[in-house]
Amino acid sequence: MNYCDFANSLPPDTDDPNKHYHDHQYGFPVDDDNALFGRLILEINQAGLNWTLMLKKQHAFQTACAEFDIAKVAVFDEHDIERLLSDAGIVRNRLKINAAIDNARAILRLQAEYGSFKNWLDAHHPREKAAWVKLFKQHFKFVGGEIVGEFLMSTGYLKGAHDERCPIYRQTLAAGAKWTEAV
């Protein structure tokens, strides 16, 4: 069963966070740099775990990571790392925590050069997934094919978030998903 079939099989009043994520976030363009950063943090932390867990921990991550404020996370120090490592509400993995901090710093550099993280993404779009992965590996930590691919699909840069039969598919198109621009 693919993600669309799974999410669409859930009742409208479900407390399963996948329903809301699928119907209102997954595959839709994201314009805010902090929201993009937050999505990247969740994708990195999902590695080796399941997405439902990330959705359930999303609020805890947002709180622990200064509301996904890039500038604030970029100055996290050893005290903040220890605080995050003791926070049972998030994934307590030093490599992933360090990646969030390093990636916030990388985004600040990209913002200085391009005006925003989104502008950087737009400046390099369209690309095939392999080219995106190579580009992300040049700038970010703890990123590989699955993480980069899911990040870009979830934010509308790569096709594949929704099956064409899914009712949400057309909504992502109407919202201006970037993947509709040819590679």
PDB file of C-alpha atoms in Angstrom:
ATOM      1  CA  MET A   1       0.000   0.000   0.000  1.00  0.00           C
ATOM      2  CA  ASN A   2       1.469   3.375  -0.967  1.00  0.00           C
ATOM      3  CA  TYR A   3       1.351   6.440   1.278  1.00  0.00           C
ATOM      4  CA  CYS A   4      -1.640   7.993  -0.517  1.00  0.00           C
ATOM      5  CA  ASP A   5      -3.680   4.788  -0.225  1.00  0.00           C
ATOM      6  CA  PHE A   6      -2.760   4.504   3.452  1.00  0.00           C
ATOM      7  CA  ALA A   7      -3.588   8.145   4.286  1.00  0.00           C
ATOM      8  CA  ASN A   8      -6.783   8.133   2.239  1.00  0.00           C
ATOM      9  CA  SER A   9      -7.945   4.967   4.019  1.00  0.00           C
ATOM     10  CA  LEU A  10      -7.815   6.776   7.366  1.00  0.00           C
ATOM     11  CA  PRO A  11     -11.123   8.239   8.582  1.00  0.00           C
ATOM     12  CA  PRO A  12     -11.393  12.058   8.470  1.00  0.00           C
ATOM     13  CA  ASP A  13     -11.565  12.269  12.277  1.00  0.00           C
ATOM     14  CA  THR A  14      -8.507  10.086  12.898  1.00  0.00           C
ATOM     15  CA  ASP A  15      -5.850  11.094  15.378  1.00  0.00           C
ATOM     16  CA  ASP A  16      -3.215   9.500  13.129  1.00  0.00           C
ATOM     17  CA  PRO A  17      -0.999  12.470  12.153  1.00  0.00           C
ATOM     18  CA  ASN A  18      -0.363  11.015   8.686  1.00  0.00           C
ATOM     19  CA  LYS A  19      -3.840  12.057   7.528  1.00  0.00           C
ATOM     20  CA  HIS A  20      -3.293  15.761   8.193  1.00  0.00           C
ATOM     21  CA  TYR A  21       0.298  15.669   6.932  1.00  0.00           C
ATOM     22  CA  HIS A  22      -0.703  13.889   3.711  1.00  0.00           C
ATOM     23  CA  ASP A  23      -3.693  16.128   3.044  1.00  0.00           C
ATOM     24  CA  HIS A  24      -2.189  19.508   3.968  1.00  0.00           C
ATOM     25  CA  GLN A  25       1.617  19.426   3.914  1.00  0.00           C
ATOM     26  CA  TYR A  26       3.166  16.581   1.928  1.00  0.00           C
ATOM     27  CA  GLY A  27       4.110  17.700  -1.564  1.00  0.00           C
ATOM     28  CA  PHE A  28       2.931  21.280  -1.090  1.00  0.00           C
ATOM     29  CA  PRO A  29       5.400  24.126  -1.696  1.00  0.00           C
ATOM     30  CA  VAL A  30       7.030  25.614   1.398  1.00  0.00           C
ATOM     31  CA  ASP A  31       8.114  29.244   1.189  1.00  0.00           C
ATOM     32  CA  ASP A  32       9.354  29.922   4.717  1.00  0.00           C
ATOM     33  CA  ASP A  33      13.015  29.158   5.391  1.00  0.00           C
ATOM     34  CA  ASN A  34      12.405  28.109   8.993  1.00  0.00           C
ATOM     35  CA  ALA A  35       9.644  25.726   7.864  1.00  0.00           C
ATOM     36  CA  LEU A  36      11.993  24.275   5.232  1.00  0.00           C
ATOM     37  CA  PHE A  37      14.658  23.853   7.905  1.00  0.00           C
ATOM     38  CA  GLY A  38      12.148  22.163  10.189  1.00  0.00           C
ATOM     39  CA  ARG A  39      11.203  19.724   7.436  1.00  0.00           C
ATOM     40  CA  LEU A  40      14.897  18.965   6.845  1.00  0.00           C
ATOM     41  CA  ILE A  41      15.391  18.297  10.568  1.00  0.00           C
ATOM     42  CA  LEU A  42      12.465  15.876  10.591  1.00  0.00           C
ATOM     43  CA  GLU A  43      13.675  14.077   7.460  1.00  0.00           C
ATOM     44  CA  ILE A  44      17.163  13.677   8.918  1.00  0.00           C
ATOM     45  CA  ASN A  45      15.792  12.393  12.203  1.00  0.00           C
ATOM     46  CA  GLN A  46      13.492   9.944  10.444  1.00  0.00           C
ATOM     47  CA  ALA A  47      16.511   8.017   9.123  1.00  0.00           C
ATOM     48  CA  GLY A  48      16.243   4.510  10.549  1.00  0.00           C
ATOM     49  CA  LEU A  49      12.857   5.241  12.112  1.00  0.00           C
ATOM     50  CA  ASN A  50       9.309   5.636  10.813  1.00  0.00           C
ATOM     51  CA  TRP A  51       7.588   8.789   9.631  1.00  0.00           C
ATOM     52  CA  THR A  52       4.646   8.447  12.002  1.00  0.00           C
ATOM     53  CA  LEU A  53       7.063   8.757  14.918  1.00  0.00           C
ATOM     54  CA  MET A  54       8.498  11.951  13.405  1.00  0.00           C
ATOM     55  CA  LEU A  55       5.034  13.436  12.979  1.00  0.00           C
ATOM     56  CA  LYS A  56       4.210  12.603  16.595  1.00  0.00           C
ATOM     57  CA  LYS A  57       7.475  14.202  17.737  1.00  0.00           C
ATOM     58  CA  GLN A  58       7.230  17.219  15.416  1.00  0.00           C
ATOM     59  CA  HIS A  59       5.992  19.618  18.102  1.00  0.00           C
ATOM     60  CA  ALA A  60       8.683  18.441  20.531  1.00  0.00           C
ATOM     61  CA  PHE A  61      11.338  18.968  17.846  1.00  0.00           C
ATOM     62  CA  GLN A  62       9.974  22.412  17.090  1.00  0.00           C
ATOM     63  CA  THR A  63      10.061  23.376  20.769  1.00  0.00           C
ATOM     64  CA  ALA A  64      13.519  21.859  21.363  1.00  0.00           C
ATOM     65  CA  CYS A  65      14.928  23.533  18.252  1.00  0.00           C
ATOM     66  CA  ALA A  66      13.804  27.097  18.985  1.00  0.00           C
ATOM     67  CA  GLU A  67      10.698  26.858  16.764  1.00  0.00           C
ATOM     68  CA  PHE A  68      13.039  25.812  13.913  1.00  0.00           C
ATOM     69  CA  ASP A  69      14.557  29.296  13.952  1.00  0.00           C
ATOM     70  CA  ILE A  70      17.652  28.854  11.800  1.00  0.00           C
ATOM     71  CA  ALA A  71      19.630  31.699  13.375  1.00  0.00           C
ATOM     72  CA  LYS A  72      18.961  30.454  16.904  1.00  0.00           C
ATOM     73  CA  VAL A  73      19.853  26.827  16.137  1.00  0.00           C
ATOM     74  CA  ALA A  74      23.036  27.951  14.370  1.00  0.00           C
ATOM     75  CA  VAL A  75      24.399  29.277  17.688  1.00  0.00           C
ATOM     76  CA  PHE A  76      23.505  26.215  19.760  1.00  0.00           C
ATOM     77  CA  ASP A  77      26.468  25.229  21.884  1.00  0.00           C
ATOM     78  CA  GLU A  78      27.551  22.207  23.928  1.00  0.00           C
ATOM     79  CA  HIS A  79      24.999  23.093  26.623  1.00  0.00           C
ATOM     80  CA  ASP A  80      22.229  22.992  24.007  1.00  0.00           C
ATOM     81  CA  ILE A  81      23.521  19.697  22.646  1.00  0.00           C
ATOM     82  CA  GLU A  82      23.396  18.178  26.147  1.00  0.00           C
ATOM     83  CA  ARG A  83      19.893  19.601  26.634  1.00  0.00           C
ATOM     84  CA  LEU A  84      18.755  18.000  23.366  1.00  0.00           C
ATOM     85  CA  LEU A  85      20.412  14.695  24.218  1.00  0.00           C
ATOM     86  CA  SER A  86      18.384  14.557  27.426  1.00  0.00           C
ATOM     87  CA  ASP A  87      15.070  15.530  25.782  1.00  0.00           C
ATOM     88  CA  ALA A  88      12.930  12.373  25.626  1.00  0.00           C
ATOM     89  CA  GLY A  89      10.482  14.141  23.296  1.00  0.00           C
ATOM     90  CA  ILE A  90      12.900  14.064  20.367  1.00  0.00           C
ATOM     91  CA  VAL A  91      15.305  11.598  18.768  1.00  0.00           C
ATOM     92  CA  ARG A  92      18.381  11.731  20.971  1.00  0.00           C
ATOM     93  CA  ASN A  93      21.140  11.044  18.491  1.00  0.00           C
ATOM     94  CA  ARG A  94      24.287  13.163  18.715  1.00  0.00           C
ATOM     95  CA  LEU A  95      25.033  12.857  14.987  1.00  0.00           C
ATOM     96  CA  LYS A  96      21.553  14.075  14.050  1.00  0.00           C
ATOM     97  CA  ILE A  97      21.647  16.881  16.628  1.00  0.00           C
ATOM     98  CA  ASN A  98      25.048  18.033  15.394  1.00  0.00           C
ATOM     99  CA  ALA A  99      23.748  17.856  11.816  1.00  0.00           C
ATOM    100  CA  ALA A 100      20.840  20.162  12.708  1.00  0.00           C
ATOM    101  CA  ILE A 101      23.263  22.745  14.108  1.00  0.00           C
ATOM    102  CA  ASP A 102      25.746  22.425  11.246  1.00  0.00           C
ATOM    103  CA  ASN A 103      22.920  22.586   8.706  1.00  0.00           C
ATOM    104  CA  ALA A 104      21.502  25.727  10.314  1.00  0.00           C
ATOM    105  CA  ARG A 105      24.929  27.323   9.888  1.00  0.00           C
ATOM    106  CA  ALA A 106      25.051  26.147   6.269  1.00  0.00           C
ATOM    107  CA  ILE A 107      21.624  27.645   5.608  1.00  0.00           C
ATOM    108  CA  LEU A 108      22.770  30.971   7.074  1.00  0.00           C
ATOM    109  CA  ARG A 109      25.639  30.972   4.558  1.00  0.00           C
ATOM    110  CA  LEU A 110      23.207  30.181   1.720  1.00  0.00           C
ATOM    111  CA  GLN A 111      20.856  32.924   2.903  1.00  0.00           C
ATOM    112  CA  ALA A 112      23.746  35.405   2.859  1.00  0.00           C
ATOM    113  CA  GLU A 113      24.536  34.453  -0.725  1.00  0.00           C
ATOM    114  CA  TYR A 114      21.044  33.847  -2.157  1.00  0.00           C
ATOM    115  CA  GLY A 115      18.780  35.883   0.115  1.00  0.00           C
ATOM    116  CA  SER A 116      16.990  32.794   1.438  1.00  0.00           C
ATOM    117  CA  PHE A 117      17.203  29.020   1.616  1.00  0.00           C
ATOM    118  CA  LYS A 118      14.192  28.866  -0.691  1.00  0.00           C
ATOM    119  CA  ASN A 119      15.975  31.112  -3.214  1.00  0.00           C
ATOM    120  CA  TRP A 120      18.918  28.695  -3.122  1.00  0.00           C
ATOM    121  CA  LEU A 121      16.590  25.758  -3.790  1.00  0.00           C
ATOM    122  CA  ASP A 122      14.851  27.669  -6.594  1.00  0.00           C
ATOM    123  CA  ALA A 123      18.193  28.700  -8.134  1.00  0.00           C
ATOM    124  CA  HIS A 124      19.156  25.029  -8.471  1.00  0.00           C
ATOM    125  CA  HIS A 125      15.783  23.782  -9.657  1.00  0.00           C
ATOM    126  CA  PRO A 126      15.011  21.781 -11.716  1.00  0.00           C
ATOM    127  CA  ARG A 127      17.414  18.888 -11.210  1.00  0.00           C
ATOM    128  CA  GLU A 128      17.286  15.141 -11.176  1.00  0.00           C
ATOM    129  CA  LYS A 129      17.372  13.563  -7.726  1.00  0.00           C
ATOM    130  CA  ALA A 130      20.979  12.378  -8.082  1.00  0.00           C
ATOM    131  CA  ALA A 131      22.146  15.926  -8.852  1.00  0.00           C
ATOM    132  CA  TRP A 132      20.197  17.250  -5.857  1.00  0.00           C
ATOM    133  CA  VAL A 133      21.798  14.661  -3.585  1.00  0.00           C
ATOM    134  CA  LYS A 134      25.266  15.619  -4.793  1.00  0.00           C
ATOM    135  CA  LEU A 135      24.499  19.306  -4.234  1.00  0.00           C
ATOM    136  CA  PHE A 136      23.081  18.719  -0.736  1.00  0.00           C
ATOM    137  CA  LYS A 137      26.115  16.638   0.233  1.00  0.00           C
ATOM    138  CA  GLN A 138      28.324  19.612  -0.698  1.00  0.00           C
ATOM    139  CA  HIS A 139      26.516  21.854   1.791  1.00  0.00           C
ATOM    140  CA  PHE A 140      24.817  19.762   4.470  1.00  0.00           C
ATOM    141  CA  LYS A 141      25.529  17.011   6.990  1.00  0.00           C
ATOM    142  CA  PHE A 142      23.679  13.706   7.412  1.00  0.00           C
ATOM    143  CA  VAL A 143      22.035  13.821   3.998  1.00  0.00           C
ATOM    144  CA  GLY A 144      21.768  10.961   1.542  1.00  0.00           C
ATOM    145  CA  GLY A 145      19.488   9.875  -1.241  1.00  0.00           C
ATOM    146  CA  GLU A 146      16.456   9.003   0.876  1.00  0.00           C
ATOM    147  CA  ILE A 147      16.649  12.086   3.097  1.00  0.00           C
ATOM    148  CA  VAL A 148      17.207  14.508   0.218  1.00  0.00           C
ATOM    149  CA  GLY A 149      14.600  12.803  -1.960  1.00  0.00           C
ATOM    150  CA  GLU A 150      11.933  12.873   0.753  1.00  0.00           C
ATOM    151  CA  PHE A 151      12.770  16.450   1.719  1.00  0.00           C
ATOM    152  CA  LEU A 152      12.412  17.585  -1.898  1.00  0.00           C
ATOM    153  CA  MET A 153       9.257  15.547  -2.543  1.00  0.00           C
ATOM    154  CA  SER A 154       7.689  16.764   0.680  1.00  0.00           C
ATOM    155  CA  THR A 155       8.327  20.401  -0.253  1.00  0.00           C
ATOM    156  CA  GLY A 156       7.191  20.110  -3.869  1.00  0.00           C
ATOM    157  CA  TYR A 157      10.560  20.085  -5.635  1.00  0.00           C
ATOM    158  CA  LEU A 158      10.518  16.453  -6.777  1.00  0.00           C
ATOM    159  CA  LYS A 159       7.594  14.481  -8.168  1.00  0.00           C
ATOM    160  CA  GLY A 160       6.320  11.494  -6.273  1.00  0.00           C
ATOM    161  CA  ALA A 161       4.649  12.764  -3.116  1.00  0.00           C
ATOM    162  CA  HIS A 162       1.196  11.806  -4.385  1.00  0.00           C
ATOM    163  CA  ASP A 163      -0.139   9.210  -6.745  1.00  0.00           C
ATOM    164  CA  GLU A 164      -1.959  10.795  -9.695  1.00  0.00           C
ATOM    165  CA  ARG A 165      -5.179   9.068  -8.530  1.00  0.00           C
ATOM    166  CA  CYS A 166      -4.938  10.739  -5.124  1.00  0.00           C
ATOM    167  CA  PRO A 167      -7.341  13.670  -4.622  1.00  0.00           C
ATOM    168  CA  ILE A 168      -4.517  15.681  -3.033  1.00  0.00           C
ATOM    169  CA  TYR A 169      -2.366  15.351  -6.171  1.00  0.00           C
ATOM    170  CA  ARG A 170      -4.334  18.072  -7.980  1.00  0.00           C
ATOM    171  CA  GLN A 171      -4.174  20.310  -4.927  1.00  0.00           C
ATOM    172  CA  THR A 172      -0.367  20.170  -4.918  1.00  0.00           C
ATOM    173  CA  LEU A 173      -0.404  21.106  -8.599  1.00  0.00           C
ATOM    174  CA  ALA A 174      -2.761  24.022  -7.942  1.00  0.00           C
ATOM    175  CA  ALA A 175      -0.518  25.152  -5.081  1.00  0.00           C
ATOM    176  CA  GLY A 176       2.411  25.432  -7.495  1.00  0.00           C
ATOM    177  CA  ALA A 177       4.534  22.364  -6.833  1.00  0.00           C
ATOM    178  CA  LYS A 178       7.924  23.076  -8.408  1.00  0.00           C
ATOM    179  CA  TRP A 179       8.372  19.584  -9.832  1.00  0.00           C
ATOM    180  CA  THR A 180       5.953  20.484 -12.622  1.00  0.00           C
ATOM    181  CA  GLU A 181       8.791  22.513 -14.142  1.00  0.00           C
ATOM    182  CA  ALA A 182      10.665  20.214 -16.501  1.00  0.00           C
ATOM    183  CA  VAL A 183      14.105  18.875 -15.689  1.00  0.00           C
TER     184      VAL A 183
END
